[in-house]
Amino acid sequence: AQSVTQLGSHVSVSEGALVLLRCNYSSSVPPYLFWYVQYPNQGLQLLLKYTTGATLVKGINGFEAEFKKSETSFHLTKPSAHMSDAAEYFCASGDSGAGSYQLTFGKGTKLSVIP
Amino acid sequence: DADVTQTPRNRITKTGKRIMLECSQTKGHDRMYWYRQDPGLGLRLIYYSFDVKDINKGEISDGYSVSRQAQAKFSLSLESAIPNQTALYFCATSYRDEQYFGPGTRLTVT
């Protein structure tokens, strides 16, 4: 069974500082990996995804993530935080053999941006 | 208009009541899902459907049932609501490797 661990349920950064949200996965097969963002009172929006190919993937709003198989990690980064980045972020994994048929989500990390 | 819509957006109900949450999509996707979100627990899969005739239990299906009335409609029912079913419920569709989420229904069971 797959599992996803997000380190830190709450992360605070200053505006303009680096954003680093950590995600580790466990999977017996190469996974598909996703980051979703949830703004207050909204549904989840896909930020970026890794399926195959280049291990550094770029997403919307300046975010990127790197798939590191040796570390079973898929950490999300952004060089400079904006106030509008304050939201909850979810890492998810899917079985590459089944695509997004079933996603396993992490528990989420709430990002606060301090002015 | 939103591609995935959920009704109602908010609902307060009493213990023991039957309640239905509805989901409609205009994306033309065959696969649809129901999740619940609880603070600190992330999203957990309740049921999923690959097409009108194919419905499957997810991680936490006990106490829930679903109906896939058409390709575009997927309803979630709580036959006898209990307080620990208070949560935010999301419907989603998927195509290839991406899922698309509705805005959510906030359900409170008193």
mmCIF file of N, CA and C in Angstrom, chain A residues 32 34 36 38 41-46 49 51 88 90 98-108, chain B residues 9 31 33 35 37 40-43 45 48 50 88 90 94-99 101-104 106:
data_model
loop_
_atom_site.group_PDB
_atom_site.id
_atom_site.type_symbol
_atom_site.label_atom_id
_atom_site.label_comp_id
_atom_site.label_asym_id
_atom_site.label_seq_id
_atom_site.Cartn_x
_atom_site.Cartn_y
_atom_site.Cartn_z
ATOM 1 N N TYR A 32 3.218 7.988 -9.486
ATOM 2 C CA TYR A 32 2.925 9.323 -9.975
ATOM 3 C C TYR A 32 2.824 10.208 -8.735
ATOM 4 N N PHE A 34 2.005 14.194 -7.040
ATOM 5 C CA PHE A 34 1.266 15.430 -7.278
ATOM 6 C C PHE A 34 1.386 16.350 -6.065
ATOM 7 N N TYR A 36 -1.063 19.490 -4.634
ATOM 8 C CA TYR A 36 -2.286 20.273 -4.778
ATOM 9 C C TYR A 36 -2.257 21.405 -3.760
ATOM 10 N N GLN A 38 -4.856 24.167 -1.659
ATOM 11 C CA GLN A 38 -6.235 24.477 -1.273
ATOM 12 C C GLN A 38 -6.263 25.835 -0.612
ATOM 13 N N ASN A 41 -11.730 27.925 1.840
ATOM 14 C CA ASN A 41 -13.098 27.771 1.316
ATOM 15 C C ASN A 41 -13.137 27.409 -0.167
ATOM 16 N N GLN A 42 -12.095 26.748 -0.638
ATOM 17 C CA GLN A 42 -12.074 26.315 -2.030
ATOM 18 C C GLN A 42 -11.694 24.849 -2.130
ATOM 19 N N GLY A 43 -11.873 24.301 -3.303
ATOM 20 C CA GLY A 43 -11.443 22.935 -3.571
ATOM 21 C C GLY A 43 -9.958 22.871 -3.821
ATOM 22 N N LEU A 44 -9.487 21.712 -4.209
ATOM 23 C CA LEU A 44 -8.068 21.514 -4.453
ATOM 24 C C LEU A 44 -7.743 21.831 -5.901
ATOM 25 N N GLN A 45 -6.601 22.466 -6.076
ATOM 26 C CA GLN A 45 -6.136 22.847 -7.408
ATOM 27 C C GLN A 45 -4.767 22.218 -7.638
ATOM 28 N N LEU A 46 -4.579 21.620 -8.788
ATOM 29 C CA LEU A 46 -3.297 20.982 -9.079
ATOM 30 C C LEU A 46 -2.217 22.040 -9.278
ATOM 31 N N LYS A 49 2.820 18.092 -11.218
ATOM 32 C CA LYS A 49 2.797 16.633 -11.151
ATOM 33 C C LYS A 49 4.080 16.058 -11.752
ATOM 34 N N THR A 51 5.145 12.427 -13.531
ATOM 35 C CA THR A 51 4.719 11.106 -13.995
ATOM 36 C C THR A 51 5.940 10.335 -14.501
ATOM 37 N N GLU A 88 -3.236 25.753 2.164
ATOM 38 C CA GLU A 88 -2.841 24.415 2.591
ATOM 39 C C GLU A 88 -2.407 23.628 1.352
ATOM 40 N N PHE A 90 -1.154 19.908 -0.303
ATOM 41 C CA PHE A 90 -1.256 18.465 -0.160
ATOM 42 C C PHE A 90 -0.385 17.775 -1.207
ATOM 43 N N ALA A 98 -1.919 2.613 -12.605
ATOM 44 C CA ALA A 98 -3.346 2.947 -12.622
ATOM 45 C C ALA A 98 -3.588 4.435 -12.791
ATOM 46 N N GLY A 99 -2.534 5.186 -13.009
ATOM 47 C CA GLY A 99 -2.712 6.623 -13.189
ATOM 48 C C GLY A 99 -3.304 7.251 -11.959
ATOM 49 N N SER A 100 -4.319 8.030 -12.130
ATOM 50 C CA SER A 100 -4.915 8.705 -10.976
ATOM 51 C C SER A 100 -6.150 7.950 -10.490
ATOM 52 N N TYR A 101 -6.239 6.658 -10.821
ATOM 53 C CA TYR A 101 -7.418 5.928 -10.389
ATOM 54 C C TYR A 101 -7.632 6.049 -8.889
ATOM 55 N N GLN A 102 -6.555 5.947 -8.142
ATOM 56 C CA GLN A 102 -6.649 6.170 -6.710
ATOM 57 C C GLN A 102 -5.442 6.975 -6.275
ATOM 58 N N LEU A 103 -5.708 8.062 -5.620
ATOM 59 C CA LEU A 103 -4.642 8.877 -5.063
ATOM 60 C C LEU A 103 -4.595 8.686 -3.554
ATOM 61 N N THR A 104 -3.383 8.638 -3.047
ATOM 62 C CA THR A 104 -3.170 8.632 -1.602
ATOM 63 C C THR A 104 -2.621 9.993 -1.226
ATOM 64 N N PHE A 105 -3.310 10.667 -0.320
ATOM 65 C CA PHE A 105 -2.931 12.025 0.051
ATOM 66 C C PHE A 105 -2.159 12.042 1.362
ATOM 67 N N GLY A 106 -1.244 12.987 1.466
ATOM 68 C CA GLY A 106 -0.662 13.305 2.759
ATOM 69 C C GLY A 106 -1.655 14.098 3.593
ATOM 70 N N LYS A 107 -1.265 14.389 4.828
ATOM 71 C CA LYS A 107 -2.184 15.051 5.751
ATOM 72 C C LYS A 107 -2.232 16.557 5.551
ATOM 73 N N GLY A 108 -1.376 17.068 4.715
ATOM 74 C CA GLY A 108 -1.414 18.483 4.409
ATOM 75 C C GLY A 108 -0.453 19.312 5.229
ATOM 76 N N ARG B 9 -23.638 23.380 -0.715
ATOM 77 C CA ARG B 9 -22.283 23.779 -0.317
ATOM 78 C C ARG B 9 -22.113 23.690 1.190
ATOM 79 N N ARG B 31 -14.490 8.812 -14.861
ATOM 80 C CA ARG B 31 -14.131 8.477 -13.485
ATOM 81 C C ARG B 31 -14.529 9.600 -12.532
ATOM 82 N N TYR B 33 -15.124 10.486 -8.079
ATOM 83 C CA TYR B 33 -14.657 10.117 -6.740
ATOM 84 C C TYR B 33 -15.372 10.944 -5.688
ATOM 85 N N TYR B 35 -14.420 12.105 -1.690
ATOM 86 C CA TYR B 35 -13.446 12.154 -0.606
ATOM 87 C C TYR B 35 -14.047 12.895 0.573
ATOM 88 N N GLN B 37 -12.559 15.271 3.875
ATOM 89 C CA GLN B 37 -11.388 15.940 4.432
ATOM 90 C C GLN B 37 -11.666 16.287 5.886
ATOM 91 N N GLY B 40 -6.129 17.887 9.704
ATOM 92 C CA GLY B 40 -4.992 17.080 10.126
ATOM 93 C C GLY B 40 -4.960 15.672 9.565
ATOM 94 N N LEU B 41 -5.963 15.304 8.777
ATOM 95 C CA LEU B 41 -5.999 13.943 8.227
ATOM 96 C C LEU B 41 -5.906 13.920 6.710
ATOM 97 N N GLY B 42 -5.904 15.054 6.077
ATOM 98 C CA GLY B 42 -5.851 15.079 4.632
ATOM 99 C C GLY B 42 -7.163 14.616 4.017
ATOM 100 N N LEU B 43 -7.092 14.107 2.791
ATOM 101 C CA LEU B 43 -8.270 13.603 2.094
ATOM 102 C C LEU B 43 -8.255 12.082 2.092
ATOM 103 N N LEU B 45 -10.398 8.627 0.619
ATOM 104 C CA LEU B 45 -11.313 8.206 -0.432
ATOM 105 C C LEU B 45 -12.464 7.397 0.148
ATOM 106 N N TYR B 48 -15.370 5.394 -5.376
ATOM 107 C CA TYR B 48 -15.012 5.871 -6.693
ATOM 108 C C TYR B 48 -15.741 5.038 -7.745
ATOM 109 N N PHE B 50 -15.719 4.129 -12.021
ATOM 110 C CA PHE B 50 -15.027 4.226 -13.303
ATOM 111 C C PHE B 50 -16.009 4.493 -14.440
ATOM 112 N N LEU B 88 -15.610 17.982 5.605
ATOM 113 C CA LEU B 88 -15.705 18.633 4.295
ATOM 114 C C LEU B 88 -15.630 17.530 3.248
ATOM 115 N N PHE B 90 -15.528 16.291 -0.726
ATOM 116 C CA PHE B 90 -15.164 16.708 -2.069
ATOM 117 C C PHE B 90 -15.519 15.638 -3.087
ATOM 118 N N SER B 94 -11.649 12.475 -12.935
ATOM 119 C CA SER B 94 -10.282 12.340 -13.411
ATOM 120 C C SER B 94 -10.256 11.908 -14.864
ATOM 121 N N TYR B 95 -9.159 12.310 -15.485
ATOM 122 C CA TYR B 95 -8.875 11.925 -16.854
ATOM 123 C C TYR B 95 -7.375 11.725 -16.952
ATOM 124 N N ARG B 96 -6.974 10.581 -17.426
ATOM 125 C CA ARG B 96 -5.549 10.204 -17.447
ATOM 126 C C ARG B 96 -4.990 10.344 -16.035
ATOM 127 N N ASP B 97 -3.963 11.163 -15.842
ATOM 128 C CA ASP B 97 -3.317 11.174 -14.531
ATOM 129 C C ASP B 97 -3.681 12.390 -13.679
ATOM 130 N N GLU B 98 -4.753 13.107 -14.012
ATOM 131 C CA GLU B 98 -5.102 14.275 -13.215
ATOM 132 C C GLU B 98 -6.516 14.159 -12.655
ATOM 133 N N GLN B 99 -6.673 14.681 -11.451
ATOM 134 C CA GLN B 99 -7.991 14.755 -10.838
ATOM 135 C C GLN B 99 -8.416 16.218 -10.725
ATOM 136 N N PHE B 101 -11.215 18.751 -8.841
ATOM 137 C CA PHE B 101 -12.040 18.760 -7.643
ATOM 138 C C PHE B 101 -13.153 19.793 -7.711
ATOM 139 N N GLY B 102 -14.274 19.436 -7.098
ATOM 140 C CA GLY B 102 -15.332 20.396 -6.878
ATOM 141 C C GLY B 102 -15.009 21.298 -5.700
ATOM 142 N N PRO B 103 -15.884 22.253 -5.407
ATOM 143 C CA PRO B 103 -15.611 23.234 -4.354
ATOM 144 C C PRO B 103 -15.830 22.712 -2.946
ATOM 145 N N GLY B 104 -16.459 21.551 -2.814
ATOM 146 C CA GLY B 104 -16.659 20.967 -1.498
ATOM 147 C C GLY B 104 -18.030 21.241 -0.910
ATOM 148 N N ARG B 106 -19.574 21.392 2.987
ATOM 149 C CA ARG B 106 -19.284 21.332 4.422
ATOM 150 C C ARG B 106 -20.506 20.785 5.126
#
